[in-house]
Amino acid sequence: MSFLFEAGHRGCAGCCDAMVAKFVLMAAGEDCIVISPTGCLEVMTTPYPESSWGVPWIHSLFENAGSVASGVEAGLKALGKFEKTKVIAMGGDGATLDIGMRGISGAFERGHDMTYVCIDNEAYMNTGVQRSGATPFDASTTTSPAGSESFGNPRPKKDMPAIMAAHGSPYIATCSLGYPKDLIKKVKKALEVEGPTYIHAHAPCTTGWGFDTSKTVEIAKLAVQTGLWPLYEMEDGEITSVKKIGKQKKPVEDYLKMQRRFKHLFTKEGGDEELKKIQALADENIVKFGLE
Amino acid sequence: MAVIRDLNKDKMDVVEGSYAVAHSVKVCKPNVISAYPITPQTHIVEDLSQFMADGEIPNCEYIMVESEFSALSALVGSAAVGARCYSATTSQGLELMHEILFNVSGMRLPIVMTIANRAVSAPINIWNDQQDSISQRDTGWIQLYAEDLQEASDMTAQAYKIAEDKDVMLPAMVCMDGFILSHVYEPLVLLEQDLVDEYLPPYNPELTLDSKNPMTFGAFADPESYTEFRYLQQKAMNNALAKIEEAASDFQKVFGRYYGGLVDEYETEDAEIILMAMGSVIGTIKDTIDALRAKGVKVGLLKVRSFRPFPVEAIHNVIKNAKVVVAIDKNISLGLNEGALFTETKASLYNTSIDVPVIGRMIGHGGRDIPVSTIEKIVDEAANVMKSGISVESQYADLKEELL
Ligand SMILES: Cc1ncc(C[n+]2csc(CCOP(=O)(O)OP(=O)(O)O)c2C)c(N)n1
Ligand code: SF4
């Protein structure tokens, strides 16, 4: 089977970014232009003179995918070529929540007809697993390491979907690479809806999180099943659908214990208290989004 | 080389410099304009907005972005899908674009941008000098400097012609001195649409982002290939040398106006002292030369229109027979105490058989006025170099000692 996102890229075995990119292109089809900021996805897919992209693709910089996408959309419009071609920006959590935030905010405020996909592997993987605004509470990264005085990252994830909703986006969805059908369905919908739409895809990174390369999908599912990563859709600022976890509900330990970045919670004194805090975050989500 | 200008008075309008440039952009038929306000460039952006509001620029999208960083980033996307693109900025705005400037030239996107030259912070200062664009000299953009409004206006069309040439495909900055040119009213001939249509063909890039023929732009180049990309950019810069000359002479054929190609000359034929400069100070220098020539001083002017590519051969041809050359700069390389025109002219002469003393004088920083007397003082110092050699190689010519 041939995909628009070709195999043979240089991602790690079990790479989350590669899977999400493949699913997004399955949803989009041939007639699209993809804009990617700097990050794993860009570096591993375009070693000159090779490319994994079966659709037109452009990389500019780390912090300007939203702005370049604005220009692609405007250029296509001015040249009368916009009608069918979908404009998709696809980048990491660092490029989205941190350094690229202004450009995305500008693009959404101006109302460009495009879809922004954040592939959230919860750290700056391409530069060696440093903390980003999407790194979860207590995760150990190379810039938020656990140590005698630290349990890792001291802050919870920045709520990017809520920020995008505040921009007046007509369609926002969270998804997970553990649920590809749901992801593809949501990307399709985002591309159909006119205006700036946002997809936030949770994407466990085998290298950065420290788990066996065969477990990417399993861990992705656990994030959803524990309530730590709720799956929902927002239309015009209102939550319109939620994926219930019901009987599948799992304690956060099941998810955390499989990953090296949370290892200290199970070995260090006081870890129990921290695990309770993380469970509380999951419980809050369960109530807030009505996941049960 | 005389300056030939067909300044048919019947065709002249008295307009502000910014308006003249905005008008030129309009008749060049851009598809995407993307810009962010910053004094003294703002009027260009406002005039273009008014043209858009009045429906005067068809097939064009105007993106009023949230920063200069996005202004140029957006044009990366637009140019990559095949749109003719325009932006304008200055000073802090240009410095904020720094990273993308490299990106645009590296991806060989022929974006044209007006720079209304202005000093950079700190201390904050909004008036004219050329530190902003000179600081971007190594970003791979063509840099052209205009002497007056008519030239800034005409240079805009020339810039598209040069940038979009298949042998060049590089972005270009049209640099005009802030306020001195951007905010001044002068009689000039606004570019006529029919003549521009004759002069400037539609932009028709060979490679674009097109889903019918997918391509990857901005790939990751490792040590095996990165050098060759840079080499090709330099080659394109070399090609631009001839194209800048061509664009100027073709312009003359269609519009009847000529300002020089890479450089222009004024009273250089028998000149012992040659002053070199870029931008609006040229006018003051010409006036000073007229006065000094009347007194028998053999002084001439080399006006540099193209700073990137740096026209080494054209400069050598003009200065080789002089007895002393003074490069006048509205910028400084801190730590070297030299302006760019001086450093580069001097460097270009090393390893050649041309043996002419060159000194550098920096003036007009942060908008300091440049009266004729300052130029006269510089000429006096040059005359001394002829007699007794170089005493001070490079320095500010208008420093206020009492403020130090
Ligand atoms: C201005 C700038 N600062 C820093 C970098 C270095 N850099 C490249 S990729 C990257 C992190 C990317 O992280 P993310 O967006 O989360 O994507 P990931 O690689 O994790 O998929 C950083 C810090 C850069 N390219 N540009
Ligand atoms: S570090 Fe993570 S995101 Fe990057 S290539 Fe490896 S698995 Fe993919």
Coordinates of C-alpha atoms and ligand atoms in Angstrom, one line a residue, chain A residues 9-18 39-41 44 119 121 124-126 129 203-209 216, ligand 2:
Chain A
H9 CA 12.0 8.4 6.7
R10 CA 14.6 8.8 9.4
G11 CA 12.3 8.8 12.4
C12 CA 13.0 6.5 15.4
A13 CA 11.4 3.1 15.3
G14 CA 7.9 3.6 16.7
C15 CA 8.0 7.3 16.0
C16 CA 4.8 9.1 16.9
D17 CA 5.3 12.1 14.6
A18 CA 5.6 9.8 11.6
G39 CA 11.4 19.8 14.6
C40 CA 11.7 16.0 14.4
L41 CA 9.0 15.8 11.7
M44 CA 13.5 13.2 9.6
I119 CA 1.8 16.9 17.1
N121 CA 5.0 14.7 22.0
Y124 CA 11.4 19.5 22.3
M125 CA 12.4 16.1 21.0
N126 CA 14.5 17.2 18.1
V129 CA 14.1 16.2 25.1
A203 CA 1.7 11.6 20.4
P204 CA 3.9 9.5 22.7
C205 CA 7.5 9.6 21.7
T206 CA 9.4 6.4 22.4
T207 CA 12.8 8.1 22.6
G208 CA 11.8 11.2 24.6
W209 CA 9.5 9.4 27.0
T216 CA 3.6 3.9 21.2
Ligands
SF4_2 S1 12.6 11.5 19.0 FE1 10.4 11.0 19.1 S2 9.4 12.4 17.6 FE2 11.6 12.5 17.2 S3 11.9 11.0 15.6 FE3 12.3 9.9 17.5 S4 10.3 9.1 18.1 FE4 9.9 10.6 16.5

